[in-house]
CSV table of C-alpha atoms in Angstrom, one decimal:
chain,number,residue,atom,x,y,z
A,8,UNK,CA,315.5,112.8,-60.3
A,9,UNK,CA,314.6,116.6,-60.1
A,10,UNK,CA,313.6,118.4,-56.8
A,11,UNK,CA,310.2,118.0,-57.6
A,12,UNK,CA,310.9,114.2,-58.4
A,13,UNK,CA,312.9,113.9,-54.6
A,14,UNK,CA,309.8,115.8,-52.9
A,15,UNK,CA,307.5,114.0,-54.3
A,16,UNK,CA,309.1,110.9,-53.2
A,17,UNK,CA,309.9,111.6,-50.0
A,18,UNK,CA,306.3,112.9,-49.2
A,19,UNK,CA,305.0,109.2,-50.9
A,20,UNK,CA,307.6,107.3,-48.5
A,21,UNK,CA,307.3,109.8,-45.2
A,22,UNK,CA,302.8,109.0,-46.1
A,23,UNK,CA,303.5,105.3,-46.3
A,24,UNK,CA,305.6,104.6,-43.5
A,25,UNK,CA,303.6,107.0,-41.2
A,26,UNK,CA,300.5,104.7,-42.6
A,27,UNK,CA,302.9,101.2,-42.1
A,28,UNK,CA,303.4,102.6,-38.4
A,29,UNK,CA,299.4,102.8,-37.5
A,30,UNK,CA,299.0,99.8,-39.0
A,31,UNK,CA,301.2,98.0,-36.9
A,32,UNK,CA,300.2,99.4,-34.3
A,33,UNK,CA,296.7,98.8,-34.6
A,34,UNK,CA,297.8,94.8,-35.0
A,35,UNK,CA,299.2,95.1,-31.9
A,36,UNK,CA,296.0,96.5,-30.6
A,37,UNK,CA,294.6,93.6,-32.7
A,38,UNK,CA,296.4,90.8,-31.0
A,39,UNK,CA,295.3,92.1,-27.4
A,40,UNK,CA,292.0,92.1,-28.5
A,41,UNK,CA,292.7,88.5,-29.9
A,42,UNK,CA,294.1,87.7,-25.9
A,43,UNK,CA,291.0,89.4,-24.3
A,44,UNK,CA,288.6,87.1,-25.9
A,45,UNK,CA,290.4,83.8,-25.6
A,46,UNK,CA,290.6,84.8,-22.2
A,47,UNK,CA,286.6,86.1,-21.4
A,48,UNK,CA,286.0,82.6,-23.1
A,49,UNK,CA,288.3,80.5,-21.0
A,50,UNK,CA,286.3,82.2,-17.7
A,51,UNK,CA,282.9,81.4,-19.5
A,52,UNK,CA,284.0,77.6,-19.8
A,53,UNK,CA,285.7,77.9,-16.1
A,54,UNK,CA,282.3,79.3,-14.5
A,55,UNK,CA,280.2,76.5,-16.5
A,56,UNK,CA,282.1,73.9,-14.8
A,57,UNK,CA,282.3,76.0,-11.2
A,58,UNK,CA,279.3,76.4,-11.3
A,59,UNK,CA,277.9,72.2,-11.2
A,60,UNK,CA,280.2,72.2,-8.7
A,61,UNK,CA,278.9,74.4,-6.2
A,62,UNK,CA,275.5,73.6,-7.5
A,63,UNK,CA,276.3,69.5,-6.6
A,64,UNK,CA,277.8,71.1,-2.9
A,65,UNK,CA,274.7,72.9,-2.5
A,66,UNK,CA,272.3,70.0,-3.2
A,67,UNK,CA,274.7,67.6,-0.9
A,68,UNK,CA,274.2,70.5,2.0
A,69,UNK,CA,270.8,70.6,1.4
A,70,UNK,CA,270.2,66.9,1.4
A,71,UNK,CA,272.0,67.1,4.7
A,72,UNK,CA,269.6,69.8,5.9
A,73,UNK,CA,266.5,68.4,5.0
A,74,UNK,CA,267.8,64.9,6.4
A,75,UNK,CA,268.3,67.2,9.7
A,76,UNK,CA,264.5,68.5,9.8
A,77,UNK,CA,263.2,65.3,8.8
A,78,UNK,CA,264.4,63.7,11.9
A,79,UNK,CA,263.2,66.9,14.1
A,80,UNK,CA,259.8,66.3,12.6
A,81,UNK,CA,259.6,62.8,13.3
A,82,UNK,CA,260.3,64.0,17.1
A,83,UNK,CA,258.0,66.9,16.9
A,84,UNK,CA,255.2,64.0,16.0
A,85,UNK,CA,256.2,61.8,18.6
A,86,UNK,CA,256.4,64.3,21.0
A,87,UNK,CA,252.5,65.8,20.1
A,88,UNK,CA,251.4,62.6,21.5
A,89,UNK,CA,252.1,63.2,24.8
A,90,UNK,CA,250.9,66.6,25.5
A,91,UNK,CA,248.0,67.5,27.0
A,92,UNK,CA,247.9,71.0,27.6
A,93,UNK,CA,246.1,73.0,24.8
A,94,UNK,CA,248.5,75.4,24.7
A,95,UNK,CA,251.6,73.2,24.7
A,96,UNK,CA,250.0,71.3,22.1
A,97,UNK,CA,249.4,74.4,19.6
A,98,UNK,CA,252.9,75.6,20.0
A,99,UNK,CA,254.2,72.0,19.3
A,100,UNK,CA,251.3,71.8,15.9
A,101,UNK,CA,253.2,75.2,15.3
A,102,UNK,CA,256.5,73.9,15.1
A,103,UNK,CA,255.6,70.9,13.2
A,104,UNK,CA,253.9,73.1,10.8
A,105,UNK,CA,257.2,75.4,10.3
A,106,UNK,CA,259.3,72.1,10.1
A,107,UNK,CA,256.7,70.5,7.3
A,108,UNK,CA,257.3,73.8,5.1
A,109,UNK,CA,260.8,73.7,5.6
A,110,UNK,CA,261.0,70.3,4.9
A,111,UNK,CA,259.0,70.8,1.5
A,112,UNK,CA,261.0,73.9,0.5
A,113,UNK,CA,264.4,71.8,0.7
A,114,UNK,CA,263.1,69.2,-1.2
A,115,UNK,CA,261.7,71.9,-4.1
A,116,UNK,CA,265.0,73.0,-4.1
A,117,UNK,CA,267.0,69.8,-4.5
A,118,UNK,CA,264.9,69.0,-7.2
A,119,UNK,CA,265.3,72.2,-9.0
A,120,UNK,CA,269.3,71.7,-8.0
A,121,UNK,CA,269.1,68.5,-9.5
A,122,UNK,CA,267.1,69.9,-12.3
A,123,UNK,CA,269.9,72.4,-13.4
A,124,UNK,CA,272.7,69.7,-12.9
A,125,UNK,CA,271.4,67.7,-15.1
A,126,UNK,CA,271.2,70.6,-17.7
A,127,UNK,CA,274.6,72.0,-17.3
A,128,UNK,CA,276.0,68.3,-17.0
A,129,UNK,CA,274.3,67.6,-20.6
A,130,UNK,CA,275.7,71.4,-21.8
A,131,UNK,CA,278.8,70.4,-21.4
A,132,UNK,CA,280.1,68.8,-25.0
A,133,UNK,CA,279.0,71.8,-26.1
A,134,UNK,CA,281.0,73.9,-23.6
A,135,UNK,CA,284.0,71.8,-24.4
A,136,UNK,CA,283.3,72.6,-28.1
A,137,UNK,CA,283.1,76.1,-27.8
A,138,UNK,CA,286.3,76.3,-25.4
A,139,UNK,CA,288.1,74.0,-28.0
A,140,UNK,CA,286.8,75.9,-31.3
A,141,UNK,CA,287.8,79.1,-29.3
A,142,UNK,CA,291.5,78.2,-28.8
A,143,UNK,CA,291.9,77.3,-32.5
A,144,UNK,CA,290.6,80.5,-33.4
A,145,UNK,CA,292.8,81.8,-30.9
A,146,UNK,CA,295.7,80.5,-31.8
A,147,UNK,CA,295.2,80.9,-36.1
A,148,UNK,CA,294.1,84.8,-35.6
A,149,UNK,CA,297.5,84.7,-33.7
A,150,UNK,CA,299.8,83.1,-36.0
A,151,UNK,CA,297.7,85.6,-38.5
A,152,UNK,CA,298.4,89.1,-37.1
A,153,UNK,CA,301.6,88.4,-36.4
A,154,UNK,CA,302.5,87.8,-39.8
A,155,UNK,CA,300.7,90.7,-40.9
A,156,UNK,CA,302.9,92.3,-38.6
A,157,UNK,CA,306.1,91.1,-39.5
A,158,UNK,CA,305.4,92.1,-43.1
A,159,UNK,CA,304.7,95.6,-42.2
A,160,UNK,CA,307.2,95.4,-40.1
A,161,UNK,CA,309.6,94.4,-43.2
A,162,UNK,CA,307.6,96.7,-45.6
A,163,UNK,CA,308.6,99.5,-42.9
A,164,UNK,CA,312.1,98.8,-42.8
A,165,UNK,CA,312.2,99.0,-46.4
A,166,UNK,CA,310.4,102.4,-46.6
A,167,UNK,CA,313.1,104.0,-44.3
A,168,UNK,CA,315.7,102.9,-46.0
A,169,UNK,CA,314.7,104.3,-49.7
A,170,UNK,CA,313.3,107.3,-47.3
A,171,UNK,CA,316.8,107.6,-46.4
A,172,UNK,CA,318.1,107.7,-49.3
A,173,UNK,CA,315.1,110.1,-51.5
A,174,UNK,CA,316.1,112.5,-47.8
A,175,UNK,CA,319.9,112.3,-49.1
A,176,UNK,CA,318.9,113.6,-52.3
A,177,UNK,CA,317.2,117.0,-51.2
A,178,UNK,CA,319.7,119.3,-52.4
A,179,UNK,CA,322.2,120.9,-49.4
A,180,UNK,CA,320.6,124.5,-49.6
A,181,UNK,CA,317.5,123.4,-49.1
A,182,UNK,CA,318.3,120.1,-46.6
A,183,UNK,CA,318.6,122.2,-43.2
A,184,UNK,CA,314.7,123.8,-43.6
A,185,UNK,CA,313.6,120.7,-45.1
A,186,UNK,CA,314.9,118.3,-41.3
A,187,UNK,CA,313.6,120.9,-39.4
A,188,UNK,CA,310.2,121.0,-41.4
A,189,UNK,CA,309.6,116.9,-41.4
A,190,UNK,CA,310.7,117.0,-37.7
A,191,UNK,CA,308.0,119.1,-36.4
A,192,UNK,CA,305.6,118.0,-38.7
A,193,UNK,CA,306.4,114.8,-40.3
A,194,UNK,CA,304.7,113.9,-44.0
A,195,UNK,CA,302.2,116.9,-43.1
A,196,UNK,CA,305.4,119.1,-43.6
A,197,UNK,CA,304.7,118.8,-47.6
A,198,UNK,CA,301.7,118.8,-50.1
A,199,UNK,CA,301.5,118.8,-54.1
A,200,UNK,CA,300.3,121.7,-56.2
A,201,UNK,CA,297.4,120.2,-57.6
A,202,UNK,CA,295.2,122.3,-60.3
A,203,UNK,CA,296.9,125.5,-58.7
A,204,UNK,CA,296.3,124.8,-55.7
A,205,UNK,CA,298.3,123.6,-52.5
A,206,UNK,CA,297.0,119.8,-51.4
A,207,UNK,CA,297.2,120.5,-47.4
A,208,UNK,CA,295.1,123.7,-47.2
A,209,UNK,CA,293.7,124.4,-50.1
A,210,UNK,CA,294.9,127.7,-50.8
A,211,UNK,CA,295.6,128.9,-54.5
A,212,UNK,CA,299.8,129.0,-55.7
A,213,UNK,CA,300.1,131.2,-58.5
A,214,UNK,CA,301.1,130.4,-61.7
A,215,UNK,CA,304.7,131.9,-61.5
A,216,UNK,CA,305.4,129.9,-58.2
A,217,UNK,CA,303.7,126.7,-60.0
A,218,UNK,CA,306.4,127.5,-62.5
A,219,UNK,CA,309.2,127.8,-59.8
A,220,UNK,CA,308.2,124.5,-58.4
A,221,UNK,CA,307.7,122.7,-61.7
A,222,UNK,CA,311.9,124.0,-62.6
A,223,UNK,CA,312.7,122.6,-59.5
A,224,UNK,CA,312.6,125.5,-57.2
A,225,UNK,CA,312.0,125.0,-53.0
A,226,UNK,CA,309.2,126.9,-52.4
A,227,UNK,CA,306.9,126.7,-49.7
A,228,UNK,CA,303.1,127.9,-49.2
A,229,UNK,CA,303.0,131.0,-48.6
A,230,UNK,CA,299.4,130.1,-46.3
A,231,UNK,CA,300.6,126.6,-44.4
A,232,UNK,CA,304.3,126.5,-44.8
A,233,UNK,CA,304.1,123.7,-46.6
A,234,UNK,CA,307.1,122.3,-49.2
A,235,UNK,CA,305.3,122.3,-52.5
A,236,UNK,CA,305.7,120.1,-55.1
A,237,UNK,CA,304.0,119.9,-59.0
A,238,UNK,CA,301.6,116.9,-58.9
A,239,UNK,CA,302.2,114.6,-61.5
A,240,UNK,CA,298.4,113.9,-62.4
């Protein structure tokens, strides 16, 4: 291979493993993702079910209550009988009046408790469907990104080892410039010549340093400090 040839290469391998890199990084991201919803969905079927049973506790407590008043307003009635004085009796009317609209509130709302029971009781093949479709999917997106990710992962190892090798081949003179350059700035550190001019910034190369680069000549851009190279296309 000439210079050009090496460059070339080792700006196609240091571009592909940078892209190899996000990628696997973005499964990773992915699979997180993957967790967080398994996870919101696991608390949506956990608050279906918590909630029929604080809904039954409420009713249970309320049926308790309204037992409660019931029996106070059977002794508020039997206790009207015996008063006399017209002011003992409205206070007592008064009393029994508060006592019948609690007593009709709490059964309004054990029947609306009952009501939504009954609902999220019949919801709940469905919940169980949802929770069970949702851990299927859970568990094939898992098996799915990480084999995604073990073939970049593979892909990757590949790419630094022929990187290794395309890096061996830059010529000695030019090796020192060329680690410090792909240290600091990594597949950015080269571009091709492409119709005269220089792929990263897109400033003109002149014919005679096209020339230099197409015999195999390190040059760099004179406006970005790029390592040029003669694209093949």
């Amino acid at each position: 291979m000439t210079v050009a040839d090496t460059l070339r290469e080792c700006h196609r391998l240091r571009k592909h493993i940078k892209n190899l890199q996000e990628e696997i990084d973005r499964g990773q991201r992915v699979l997180k993702a993957i967790q967080a919803q398994l996870d919101r969905e696991k608390q949506e079927h956990k608050v279906h079910h918590d909630t029929i049973t604080k809904l039954k506790l409420k009713q249970r407590d309320d049926e308790g209550t309204l037992k409660q008043t019931e029996t106070r307003l059977k002794k508020l009635e039997e206790q009207l009988t015996g008063i006399s004085v017209p002011k003992e009796y409205e206070a007592k009317k008064s009393e029994i009046r508060q006592a019948t609209e609690k007593k009709t509130q709490l059964e309004d709302d054990i029947l609306t408790t009952m009501s939504e029971i009954q609902d999220r009781t019949n919801a709940i093949p469905a919940v169980e469907q949802k929770w069970a479709d949702a851990q299927a999917e859970f568990a094939q997106s898992q098996i799915d990104a990480k084999e995604r990710i073990e073939s970049l992962k593979a892909d990757l190892e590949q790419s630094k080892a022929a990187l290794a090798k395309s890096d061996a081949a830059i010529p000695e003179k030019y090796r020192l410039q060329y680690e410090h350059l792909v240290r600091a700035r990594g597949p950015d550190a080269l571009a091709a010549i492409r119709d005269k001019v220089c792929a990263g910034c897109r400033t003109g190369v002149s014919q005679q340093r096209l020339l230099e680069a197409q015999a195999g000549h390190y040059i760099l851009c004179q406006s970005c400090g790029r390592i040029l190279y003669p694209a093949t296309e």
